């Protein structure tokens, strides 16, 4: 069996197949018979190469973590945020349309230049 202990030598995890990060091997002869049935994190201690019941074991009471609450924003603040986002979106769309027009103009100019190059090449070949 492989066990994982914390800084107080309390067994916080175990594996009978595979392993856990930071665990180590213990010989089956030192493992209590009812270990797997009664295991709870920190219920057992690993001391002097023995596994014993932790005399200081206390059932961990789960405390719901408190999540910080966001302050409630006023309607005017939210409306201002939405208006700002709409303005940014419109500006982005305008920039995108300008770039599309520039791209089309550049494509047209490239096509014109390529056709002039072809005409020049044909004149040279004749």
mmCIF file of C-alpha atoms in Angstrom:
data_model
loop_
_atom_site.group_PDB
_atom_site.id
_atom_site.type_symbol
_atom_site.label_atom_id
_atom_site.label_comp_id
_atom_site.label_asym_id
_atom_site.label_seq_id
_atom_site.Cartn_x
_atom_site.Cartn_y
_atom_site.Cartn_z
ATOM 1 C CA UNK A 1 0.000 0.000 0.000
ATOM 2 C CA UNK A 2 1.116 3.551 -0.673
ATOM 3 C CA UNK A 3 0.253 6.340 1.770
ATOM 4 C CA UNK A 4 0.372 10.101 1.610
ATOM 5 C CA UNK A 5 1.030 12.025 4.803
ATOM 6 C CA UNK A 6 0.925 15.701 5.695
ATOM 7 C CA UNK A 7 3.431 17.687 7.774
ATOM 8 C CA UNK A 8 1.897 16.279 11.006
ATOM 9 C CA UNK A 9 2.381 12.654 9.839
ATOM 10 C CA UNK A 10 -1.377 12.313 9.459
ATOM 11 C CA UNK A 11 -2.336 9.986 6.631
ATOM 12 C CA UNK A 12 -4.374 12.049 4.191
ATOM 13 C CA UNK A 13 -4.566 9.575 1.330
ATOM 14 C CA UNK A 14 -3.645 6.080 0.244
ATOM 15 C CA UNK A 15 -3.535 3.894 -2.840
ATOM 16 C CA UNK A 16 -3.628 0.133 -3.199
ATOM 17 C CA UNK A 17 -3.091 0.347 -6.958
ATOM 18 C CA UNK A 18 -0.969 3.029 -8.577
ATOM 19 C CA UNK A 19 0.146 5.909 -6.450
ATOM 20 C CA UNK A 20 -0.260 9.493 -5.354
ATOM 21 C CA UNK A 21 2.128 12.374 -5.868
ATOM 22 C CA UNK A 22 4.423 12.516 -2.824
ATOM 23 C CA UNK A 23 3.348 9.142 -1.397
ATOM 24 C CA UNK A 24 5.548 6.289 -0.178
ATOM 25 C CA UNK A 25 5.298 2.514 0.248
ATOM 26 C CA UNK A 26 4.348 0.917 3.579
ATOM 27 C CA UNK A 27 4.500 -2.789 4.234
ATOM 28 C CA UNK A 28 1.120 -4.515 4.472
ATOM 29 C CA UNK A 29 2.061 -5.973 7.857
ATOM 30 C CA UNK A 30 1.795 -2.540 9.544
ATOM 31 C CA UNK A 31 -1.553 -1.642 7.988
ATOM 32 C CA UNK A 32 -4.517 -2.189 10.360
ATOM 33 C CA UNK A 33 -6.995 -4.795 9.088
ATOM 34 C CA UNK A 34 -9.895 -2.357 8.962
ATOM 35 C CA UNK A 35 -7.832 0.494 7.475
ATOM 36 C CA UNK A 36 -9.630 0.708 4.129
ATOM 37 C CA UNK A 37 -13.091 0.431 5.727
ATOM 38 C CA UNK A 38 -12.494 3.068 8.413
ATOM 39 C CA UNK A 39 -10.126 5.387 6.575
ATOM 40 C CA UNK A 40 -10.793 9.099 6.853
ATOM 41 C CA UNK A 41 -8.183 11.763 6.095
ATOM 42 C CA UNK A 42 -6.098 12.427 9.246
ATOM 43 C CA UNK A 43 -7.761 9.557 11.186
ATOM 44 C CA UNK A 44 -4.528 7.549 11.094
ATOM 45 C CA UNK A 45 -0.962 8.591 11.888
ATOM 46 C CA UNK A 46 2.260 7.202 10.472
ATOM 47 C CA UNK A 47 4.704 7.110 13.399
ATOM 48 C CA UNK A 48 7.811 5.066 14.016
ATOM 49 C CA UNK A 49 7.091 3.003 10.900
ATOM 50 C CA UNK A 50 3.645 2.096 12.278
ATOM 51 C CA UNK A 51 0.135 3.133 11.352
ATOM 52 C CA UNK A 52 -1.879 4.073 14.437
ATOM 53 C CA UNK A 53 -5.187 5.787 15.129
ATOM 54 C CA UNK A 54 -4.675 9.517 15.618
ATOM 55 C CA UNK A 55 -5.530 10.291 19.270
ATOM 56 C CA UNK A 56 -6.083 13.940 18.320
ATOM 57 C CA UNK A 57 -8.386 13.179 15.407
ATOM 58 C CA UNK A 58 -11.287 15.556 15.032
ATOM 59 C CA UNK A 59 -13.890 15.232 12.361
ATOM 60 C CA UNK A 60 -13.299 18.104 9.975
ATOM 61 C CA UNK A 61 -16.356 20.283 9.780
ATOM 62 C CA UNK A 62 -16.779 21.547 6.302
ATOM 63 C CA UNK A 63 -17.082 25.279 6.125
ATOM 64 C CA UNK A 64 -18.672 26.736 3.066
ATOM 65 C CA UNK A 65 -16.079 29.048 1.564
ATOM 66 C CA UNK A 66 -17.298 32.576 1.447
ATOM 67 C CA UNK A 67 -17.257 34.109 -1.965
ATOM 68 C CA UNK A 68 -16.674 37.793 -2.179
ATOM 69 C CA UNK A 69 -19.789 39.510 -3.355
ATOM 70 C CA UNK A 70 -19.688 42.045 -6.107
ATOM 71 C CA UNK A 71 -21.074 45.417 -5.155
ATOM 72 C CA UNK A 72 -24.446 46.052 -6.725
ATOM 73 C CA UNK A 73 -24.141 48.530 -9.554
ATOM 74 C CA UNK A 74 -26.706 51.192 -10.151
ATOM 75 C CA UNK A 75 -28.833 51.194 -13.281
ATOM 76 C CA UNK A 76 -27.129 54.320 -14.554
ATOM 77 C CA UNK A 77 -23.695 52.682 -14.189
ATOM 78 C CA UNK A 78 -24.855 49.591 -16.076
ATOM 79 C CA UNK A 79 -26.485 51.704 -18.791
ATOM 80 C CA UNK A 80 -23.254 53.669 -19.171
ATOM 81 C CA UNK A 81 -21.257 50.428 -19.473
ATOM 82 C CA UNK A 82 -23.638 49.066 -22.133
ATOM 83 C CA UNK A 83 -23.504 52.345 -24.077
ATOM 84 C CA UNK A 84 -19.699 52.294 -23.973
ATOM 85 C CA UNK A 85 -19.624 48.703 -25.238
ATOM 86 C CA UNK A 86 -22.060 49.566 -28.032
ATOM 87 C CA UNK A 87 -19.898 52.538 -29.057
ATOM 88 C CA UNK A 88 -16.771 50.374 -29.085
ATOM 89 C CA UNK A 89 -18.568 47.739 -31.153
ATOM 90 C CA UNK A 90 -19.740 50.324 -33.692
ATOM 91 C CA UNK A 91 -16.225 51.791 -33.951
ATOM 92 C CA UNK A 92 -14.816 48.318 -34.483
ATOM 93 C CA UNK A 93 -17.354 47.605 -37.234
ATOM 94 C CA UNK A 94 -16.491 50.900 -38.980
ATOM 95 C CA UNK A 95 -12.776 50.056 -38.865
ATOM 96 C CA UNK A 96 -13.502 46.613 -40.234
ATOM 97 C CA UNK A 97 -15.505 48.048 -43.170
ATOM 98 C CA UNK A 98 -12.721 50.543 -43.949
ATOM 99 C CA UNK A 99 -10.169 47.738 -43.981
ATOM 100 C CA UNK A 100 -12.383 45.672 -46.290
ATOM 101 C CA UNK A 101 -12.618 48.609 -48.724
ATOM 102 C CA UNK A 102 -8.862 49.159 -48.604
ATOM 103 C CA UNK A 103 -8.315 45.449 -49.180
ATOM 104 C CA UNK A 104 -10.577 45.468 -52.246
ATOM 105 C CA UNK A 105 -8.797 48.555 -53.608
ATOM 106 C CA UNK A 106 -5.415 46.877 -53.110
ATOM 107 C CA UNK A 107 -6.621 43.703 -54.832
ATOM 108 C CA UNK A 108 -7.810 45.779 -57.775
ATOM 109 C CA UNK A 109 -4.507 47.657 -57.952
ATOM 110 C CA UNK A 110 -2.534 44.373 -57.831
ATOM 111 C CA UNK A 111 -4.676 42.960 -60.656
ATOM 112 C CA UNK A 112 -3.965 46.079 -62.733
ATOM 113 C CA UNK A 113 -0.225 45.854 -62.095
ATOM 114 C CA UNK A 114 -0.175 42.145 -62.932
ATOM 115 C CA UNK A 115 -1.940 42.780 -66.219
ATOM 116 C CA UNK A 116 0.603 45.511 -67.091
ATOM 117 C CA UNK A 117 3.448 43.121 -66.265
ATOM 118 C CA UNK A 118 1.914 40.484 -68.550
ATOM 119 C CA UNK A 119 1.552 43.004 -71.387
ATOM 120 C CA UNK A 120 5.171 44.129 -70.925
ATOM 121 C CA UNK A 121 6.386 40.518 -70.880
ATOM 122 C CA UNK A 122 4.404 39.747 -74.061
ATOM 123 C CA UNK A 123 5.873 42.810 -75.811
ATOM 124 C CA UNK A 124 9.399 41.700 -74.913
ATOM 125 C CA UNK A 125 8.792 38.186 -76.221
ATOM 126 C CA UNK A 126 7.597 39.405 -79.602
#
